[in-house]
PDB file of C-alpha atoms in Angstrom:
ATOM      1  CA  MET A   1      64.710 -80.197 -51.189  1.00  0.00           C
ATOM      2  CA  ARG A   2      62.443 -82.978 -50.267  1.00  0.00           C
ATOM      3  CA  TRP A   3      60.165 -80.445 -48.363  1.00  0.00           C
ATOM      4  CA  ARG A   4      59.373 -78.448 -51.387  1.00  0.00           C
ATOM      5  CA  ALA A   5      58.819 -81.566 -53.765  1.00  0.00           C
ATOM      6  CA  GLY A   6      56.064 -82.613 -51.326  1.00  0.00           C
ATOM      7  CA  PHE A   7      54.749 -79.222 -51.087  1.00  0.00           C
ATOM      8  CA  SER A   8      54.668 -78.573 -54.900  1.00  0.00           C
ATOM      9  CA  ALA A   9      52.776 -82.070 -55.262  1.00  0.00           C
ATOM     10  CA  ILE A  10      50.325 -81.038 -52.726  1.00  0.00           C
ATOM     11  CA  PHE A  11      49.736 -77.587 -54.253  1.00  0.00           C
ATOM     12  CA  PHE A  12      49.272 -78.940 -57.729  1.00  0.00           C
ATOM     13  CA  THR A  13      46.887 -81.767 -56.504  1.00  0.00           C
ATOM     14  CA  ALA A  14      44.945 -78.827 -54.598  1.00  0.00           C
ATOM     15  CA  MET A  15      44.861 -76.774 -57.778  1.00  0.00           C
ATOM     16  CA  SER A  16      43.579 -79.618 -60.008  1.00  0.00           C
ATOM     17  CA  ARG A  17      40.882 -80.301 -57.606  1.00  0.00           C
ATOM     18  CA  GLU A  18      39.969 -76.470 -57.716  1.00  0.00           C
ATOM     19  CA  HIS A  19      40.315 -76.558 -61.549  1.00  0.00           C
ATOM     20  CA  PHE A  20      37.808 -79.471 -61.797  1.00  0.00           C
ATOM     21  CA  SER A  21      35.347 -77.765 -59.464  1.00  0.00           C
ATOM     22  CA  LEU A  22      35.417 -74.576 -61.733  1.00  0.00           C
ATOM     23  CA  GLU A  23      34.733 -76.626 -64.906  1.00  0.00           C
ATOM     24  CA  VAL A  24      31.690 -78.290 -63.059  1.00  0.00           C
ATOM     25  CA  SER A  25      30.365 -74.976 -61.896  1.00  0.00           C
ATOM     26  CA  ALA A  26      30.728 -73.164 -65.137  1.00  0.00           C
ATOM     27  CA  ASN A  27      28.947 -76.145 -67.071  1.00  0.00           C
ATOM     28  CA  ASP A  28      26.147 -76.315 -64.337  1.00  0.00           C
ATOM     29  CA  PRO A  29      22.738 -74.978 -65.648  1.00  0.00           C
ATOM     30  CA  LYS A  30      21.926 -73.514 -62.407  1.00  0.00           C
ATOM     31  CA  VAL A  31      24.409 -70.990 -62.969  1.00  0.00           C
ATOM     32  CA  GLU A  32      23.111 -67.479 -62.157  1.00  0.00           C
ATOM     33  CA  SER A  33      22.509 -64.381 -64.935  1.00  0.00           C
ATOM     34  CA  ASN A  34      26.391 -64.089 -65.904  1.00  0.00           C
ATOM     35  CA  PRO A  35      28.392 -67.479 -65.776  1.00  0.00           C
ATOM     36  CA  SER A  36      31.795 -65.434 -66.625  1.00  0.00           C
ATOM     37  CA  VAL A  37      31.871 -64.206 -63.075  1.00  0.00           C
ATOM     38  CA  HIS A  38      31.400 -67.639 -61.823  1.00  0.00           C
ATOM     39  CA  ALA A  39      33.807 -69.339 -64.107  1.00  0.00           C
ATOM     40  CA  ALA A  40      36.451 -66.794 -62.954  1.00  0.00           C
ATOM     41  CA  MET A  41      36.219 -67.582 -59.280  1.00  0.00           C
ATOM     42  CA  PRO A  42      35.922 -70.695 -57.220  1.00  0.00           C
ATOM     43  CA  SER A  43      32.306 -71.686 -56.227  1.00  0.00           C
ATOM     44  CA  SER A  44      32.721 -70.940 -52.663  1.00  0.00           C
ATOM     45  CA  ALA A  45      34.200 -67.356 -53.493  1.00  0.00           C
ATOM     46  CA  PRO A  46      31.846 -64.512 -52.346  1.00  0.00           C
ATOM     47  CA  ALA A  47      30.132 -62.347 -54.709  1.00  0.00           C
ATOM     48  CA  PRO A  48      32.128 -59.258 -56.513  1.00  0.00           C
ATOM     49  CA  THR A  49      32.461 -56.064 -54.366  1.00  0.00           C
ATOM     50  CA  LEU A  50      30.875 -52.991 -55.937  1.00  0.00           C
ATOM     51  CA  PRO A  51      34.045 -51.592 -57.460  1.00  0.00           C
ATOM     52  CA  GLN A  52      34.757 -55.139 -58.934  1.00  0.00           C
ATOM     53  CA  LEU A  53      31.288 -55.391 -60.375  1.00  0.00           C
ATOM     54  CA  GLN A  54      31.728 -51.781 -61.621  1.00  0.00           C
ATOM     55  CA  ASN A  55      34.886 -52.685 -63.443  1.00  0.00           C
ATOM     56  CA  LEU A  56      33.300 -55.752 -64.874  1.00  0.00           C
ATOM     57  CA  MET A  57      29.959 -53.814 -65.891  1.00  0.00           C
ATOM     58  CA  LYS A  58      32.115 -50.957 -67.609  1.00  0.00           C
ATOM     59  CA  ARG A  59      34.128 -53.793 -69.542  1.00  0.00           C
ATOM     60  CA  ASP A  60      30.908 -55.749 -70.635  1.00  0.00           C
ATOM     61  CA  PRO A  61      27.880 -53.869 -70.182  1.00  0.00           C
ATOM     62  CA  ASP A  62      25.757 -56.343 -72.124  1.00  0.00           C
ATOM     63  CA  GLY A  63      26.648 -59.118 -70.127  1.00  0.00           C
ATOM     64  CA  TYR A  64      25.739 -57.415 -66.769  1.00  0.00           C
ATOM     65  CA  ALA A  65      22.513 -55.902 -67.752  1.00  0.00           C
ATOM     66  CA  ASP A  66      20.300 -57.899 -65.419  1.00  0.00           C
ATOM     67  CA  GLU A  67      22.643 -57.366 -62.551  1.00  0.00           C
ATOM     68  CA  TYR A  68      22.555 -53.505 -63.173  1.00  0.00           C
ATOM     69  CA  ALA A  69      18.530 -53.763 -63.409  1.00  0.00           C
ATOM     70  CA  GLN A  70      18.785 -55.453 -59.950  1.00  0.00           C
ATOM     71  CA  ARG A  71      21.311 -52.794 -58.593  1.00  0.00           C
ATOM     72  CA  LEU A  72      18.985 -50.023 -59.938  1.00  0.00           C
ATOM     73  CA  ARG A  73      15.991 -51.368 -58.270  1.00  0.00           C
ATOM     74  CA  HIS A  74      17.649 -51.201 -54.930  1.00  0.00           C
ATOM     75  CA  PHE A  75      19.110 -48.009 -55.531  1.00  0.00           C
ATOM     76  CA  ARG A  76      15.760 -46.611 -56.314  1.00  0.00           C
ATOM     77  CA  SER A  77      14.329 -48.295 -53.306  1.00  0.00           C
ATOM     78  CA  SER A  78      16.920 -46.871 -51.154  1.00  0.00           C
ATOM     79  CA  LEU A  79      16.423 -43.283 -52.545  1.00  0.00           C
ATOM     80  CA  GLN A  80      12.484 -43.728 -51.678  1.00  0.00           C
ATOM     81  CA  LEU A  81      13.484 -44.629 -48.138  1.00  0.00           C
ATOM     82  CA  LEU A  82      15.713 -41.571 -48.007  1.00  0.00           C
ATOM     83  CA  GLU A  83      13.011 -39.398 -49.370  1.00  0.00           C
ATOM     84  CA  GLN A  84      10.689 -40.707 -46.471  1.00  0.00           C
ATOM     85  CA  LYS A  85      13.264 -39.829 -43.910  1.00  0.00           C
ATOM     86  CA  PRO A  86      15.870 -37.418 -45.167  1.00  0.00           C
ATOM     87  CA  SER A  87      17.448 -36.555 -42.000  1.00  0.00           C
ATOM     88  CA  SER A  88      18.049 -40.071 -40.787  1.00  0.00           C
ATOM     89  CA  SER A  89      21.725 -41.389 -40.580  1.00  0.00           C
ATOM     90  CA  ASP A  90      20.716 -44.397 -42.550  1.00  0.00           C
ATOM     91  CA  GLY A  91      21.789 -42.439 -45.700  1.00  0.00           C
ATOM     92  CA  LYS A  92      25.405 -42.946 -45.356  1.00  0.00           C
ATOM     93  CA  GLU A  93      24.815 -46.559 -46.229  1.00  0.00           C
ATOM     94  CA  LEU A  94      23.875 -45.149 -49.552  1.00  0.00           C
ATOM     95  CA  LEU A  95      27.235 -43.718 -50.346  1.00  0.00           C
ATOM     96  CA  PRO A  96      29.028 -46.713 -51.962  1.00  0.00           C
ATOM     97  CA  LEU A  97      25.963 -47.469 -53.980  1.00  0.00           C
ATOM     98  CA  LEU A  98      25.626 -44.109 -54.972  1.00  0.00           C
ATOM     99  CA  SER A  99      29.052 -43.936 -56.319  1.00  0.00           C
ATOM    100  CA  PHE A 100      28.608 -47.281 -57.978  1.00  0.00           C
ATOM    101  CA  MET A 101      25.629 -46.117 -59.721  1.00  0.00           C
ATOM    102  CA  SER A 102      27.124 -42.656 -60.854  1.00  0.00           C
ATOM    103  CA  HIS A 103      29.908 -44.544 -62.516  1.00  0.00           C
ATOM    104  CA  VAL A 104      28.066 -47.183 -64.171  1.00  0.00           C
ATOM    105  CA  THR A 105      24.696 -45.740 -65.265  1.00  0.00           C
ATOM    106  CA  PRO A 106      26.446 -44.142 -68.386  1.00  0.00           C
ATOM    107  CA  CYS A 107      26.975 -47.513 -69.511  1.00  0.00           C
ATOM    108  CA  TYR A 108      23.227 -48.214 -69.454  1.00  0.00           C
ATOM    109  CA  PRO A 109      21.695 -44.917 -70.895  1.00  0.00           C
ATOM    110  CA  THR A 110      18.123 -46.300 -71.590  1.00  0.00           C
ATOM    111  CA  ALA A 111      17.955 -48.530 -68.429  1.00  0.00           C
ATOM    112  CA  GLY A 112      19.307 -45.707 -66.035  1.00  0.00           C
ATOM    113  CA  ALA A 113      17.251 -43.080 -67.742  1.00  0.00           C
ATOM    114  CA  GLY A 114      15.973 -40.708 -65.096  1.00  0.00           C
ATOM    115  CA  VAL A 115      18.468 -41.509 -62.404  1.00  0.00           C
ATOM    116  CA  ALA A 116      20.061 -37.985 -62.872  1.00  0.00           C
ATOM    117  CA  GLU A 117      16.700 -36.320 -62.510  1.00  0.00           C
ATOM    118  CA  GLU A 118      15.833 -38.417 -59.337  1.00  0.00           C
ATOM    119  CA  LEU A 119      18.939 -37.370 -57.761  1.00  0.00           C
ATOM    120  CA  ALA A 120      18.428 -33.628 -58.602  1.00  0.00           C
ATOM    121  CA  ALA A 121      14.902 -33.803 -57.220  1.00  0.00           C
ATOM    122  CA  LEU A 122      16.131 -35.430 -53.885  1.00  0.00           C
ATOM    123  CA  LEU A 123      18.664 -32.608 -53.554  1.00  0.00           C
ATOM    124  CA  GLU A 124      16.165 -29.868 -54.372  1.00  0.00           C
ATOM    125  CA  ARG A 125      13.469 -30.994 -52.120  1.00  0.00           C
ATOM    126  CA  HIS A 126      15.636 -32.102 -49.075  1.00  0.00           C
ATOM    127  CA  HIS A 127      19.072 -30.354 -49.326  1.00  0.00           C
ATOM    128  CA  ASP A 128      18.870 -28.648 -45.884  1.00  0.00           C
ATOM    129  CA  LEU A 129      17.879 -32.136 -44.240  1.00  0.00           C
ATOM    130  CA  LEU A 130      20.445 -34.293 -45.581  1.00  0.00           C
ATOM    131  CA  ASP A 131      23.573 -35.414 -43.953  1.00  0.00           C
ATOM    132  CA  PRO A 132      26.494 -33.113 -45.202  1.00  0.00           C
ATOM    133  CA  ALA A 133      28.534 -35.983 -46.457  1.00  0.00           C
ATOM    134  CA  LEU A 134      25.640 -37.649 -48.364  1.00  0.00           C
ATOM    135  CA  ARG A 135      24.584 -34.179 -49.768  1.00  0.00           C
ATOM    136  CA  ARG A 136      28.311 -33.826 -50.961  1.00  0.00           C
ATOM    137  CA  ALA A 137      28.192 -37.298 -52.507  1.00  0.00           C
ATOM    138  CA  LEU A 138      24.775 -36.625 -54.232  1.00  0.00           C
ATOM    139  CA  VAL A 139      26.282 -33.448 -55.890  1.00  0.00           C
ATOM    140  CA  GLN A 140      29.424 -35.125 -56.964  1.00  0.00           C
ATOM    141  CA  ALA A 141      27.233 -38.018 -58.585  1.00  0.00           C
ATOM    142  CA  LEU A 142      25.111 -35.262 -60.274  1.00  0.00           C
ATOM    143  CA  ILE A 143      28.248 -33.658 -61.629  1.00  0.00           C
ATOM    144  CA  LEU A 144      29.714 -36.896 -62.837  1.00  0.00           C
ATOM    145  CA  LEU A 145      26.373 -37.754 -64.625  1.00  0.00           C
ATOM    146  CA  ARG A 146      26.291 -34.160 -66.009  1.00  0.00           C
ATOM    147  CA  ASN A 147      29.754 -34.805 -67.527  1.00  0.00           C
ATOM    148  CA  ARG A 148      28.644 -38.121 -69.072  1.00  0.00           C
ATOM    149  CA  GLY A 149      25.711 -36.393 -70.734  1.00  0.00           C
ATOM    150  CA  LEU A 150      22.859 -38.045 -68.887  1.00  0.00           C
ATOM    151  CA  ILE A 151      21.535 -34.568 -67.438  1.00  0.00           C
ATOM    152  CA  GLU A 152      21.461 -31.151 -69.150  1.00  0.00           C
ATOM    153  CA  ALA A 153      23.244 -28.279 -67.646  1.00  0.00           C
ATOM    154  CA  THR A 154      19.821 -26.439 -67.650  1.00  0.00           C
ATOM    155  CA  GLU A 155      18.294 -29.127 -65.204  1.00  0.00           C
ATOM    156  CA  SER A 156      21.532 -29.282 -63.009  1.00  0.00           C
ATOM    157  CA  LEU A 157      22.652 -25.610 -62.837  1.00  0.00           C
ATOM    158  CA  PRO A 158      19.547 -24.217 -60.855  1.00  0.00           C
ATOM    159  CA  VAL A 159      19.856 -27.193 -58.201  1.00  0.00           C
ATOM    160  CA  PHE A 160      23.608 -26.192 -57.688  1.00  0.00           C
ATOM    161  CA  PHE A 161      22.751 -22.371 -57.486  1.00  0.00           C
ATOM    162  CA  ARG A 162      20.146 -23.160 -54.700  1.00  0.00           C
ATOM    163  CA  LEU A 163      22.946 -25.264 -52.715  1.00  0.00           C
ATOM    164  CA  PHE A 164      24.894 -22.087 -52.341  1.00  0.00           C
ATOM    165  CA  ARG A 165      22.542 -21.254 -49.408  1.00  0.00           C
ATOM    166  CA  VAL A 166      23.536 -24.478 -47.465  1.00  0.00           C
ATOM    167  CA  GLN A 167      25.466 -24.117 -44.653  1.00  0.00           C
ATOM    168  CA  ASP A 168      28.259 -26.189 -45.619  1.00  0.00           C
ATOM    169  CA  LYS A 169      31.709 -24.653 -46.678  1.00  0.00           C
ATOM    170  CA  GLN A 170      33.177 -27.676 -48.531  1.00  0.00           C
ATOM    171  CA  LEU A 171      30.045 -28.079 -50.688  1.00  0.00           C
ATOM    172  CA  ARG A 172      30.192 -24.458 -51.553  1.00  0.00           C
ATOM    173  CA  ALA A 173      33.747 -24.481 -52.466  1.00  0.00           C
ATOM    174  CA  ASN A 174      33.318 -27.573 -54.634  1.00  0.00           C
ATOM    175  CA  LEU A 175      30.476 -26.076 -56.305  1.00  0.00           C
ATOM    176  CA  ARG A 176      32.489 -22.921 -57.114  1.00  0.00           C
ATOM    177  CA  ARG A 177      35.188 -25.085 -58.233  1.00  0.00           C
ATOM    178  CA  THR A 178      33.115 -27.037 -60.568  1.00  0.00           C
ATOM    179  CA  LEU A 179      31.239 -23.948 -61.862  1.00  0.00           C
ATOM    180  CA  ARG A 180      34.656 -22.269 -62.698  1.00  0.00           C
ATOM    181  CA  GLU A 181      36.008 -25.160 -64.544  1.00  0.00           C
ATOM    182  CA  GLY A 182      32.935 -25.569 -66.464  1.00  0.00           C
ATOM    183  CA  GLY A 183      31.341 -28.361 -64.865  1.00  0.00           C
ATOM    184  CA  SER A 184      34.323 -31.081 -64.435  1.00  0.00           C
ATOM    185  CA  VAL A 185      34.196 -33.311 -61.379  1.00  0.00           C
ATOM    186  CA  SER A 186      36.679 -31.936 -58.728  1.00  0.00           C
ATOM    187  CA  ARG A 187      37.598 -34.063 -55.708  1.00  0.00           C
ATOM    188  CA  GLY A 188      38.099 -31.671 -52.507  1.00  0.00           C
TER     189      GLY A 188
END
């Protein structure tokens, strides 16, 4: 009994100190672009992961427009690097960012204009040199963006039909399923 009382007193003291530091950091004028992220986490907490940021951006797109613009610049520079060396294994590092961008870009249609076309152009130019996992992820992202109305079927379907020539059984099966189902994203 005595141990629990001592523990709870220490716990509540620590919690009140943490709450105080949160209030100070939330009122600090040096808080970065979105103070709601910092107000929800202790000042020593790491930045949110891509899935956490994806969730936050979908809930409040206007509050995270600057963060999206920054991630979009990083994504486009990564795509440019991939354009220069499409056969390098560095493209696998792009997978989480590619998934993130394909899910969040529909929330920012004006800022993200052209992302789907860039992915289609990359697939069209370097489909035979890309790593198979990256190629499949690019196709999934393109399908998702097509389902959200960011690219027309007349632009994406020719790319999909050219990809049937690639020696990747999983990719061809996924494309067949997608075309049969009318364009919906299939996991396979």
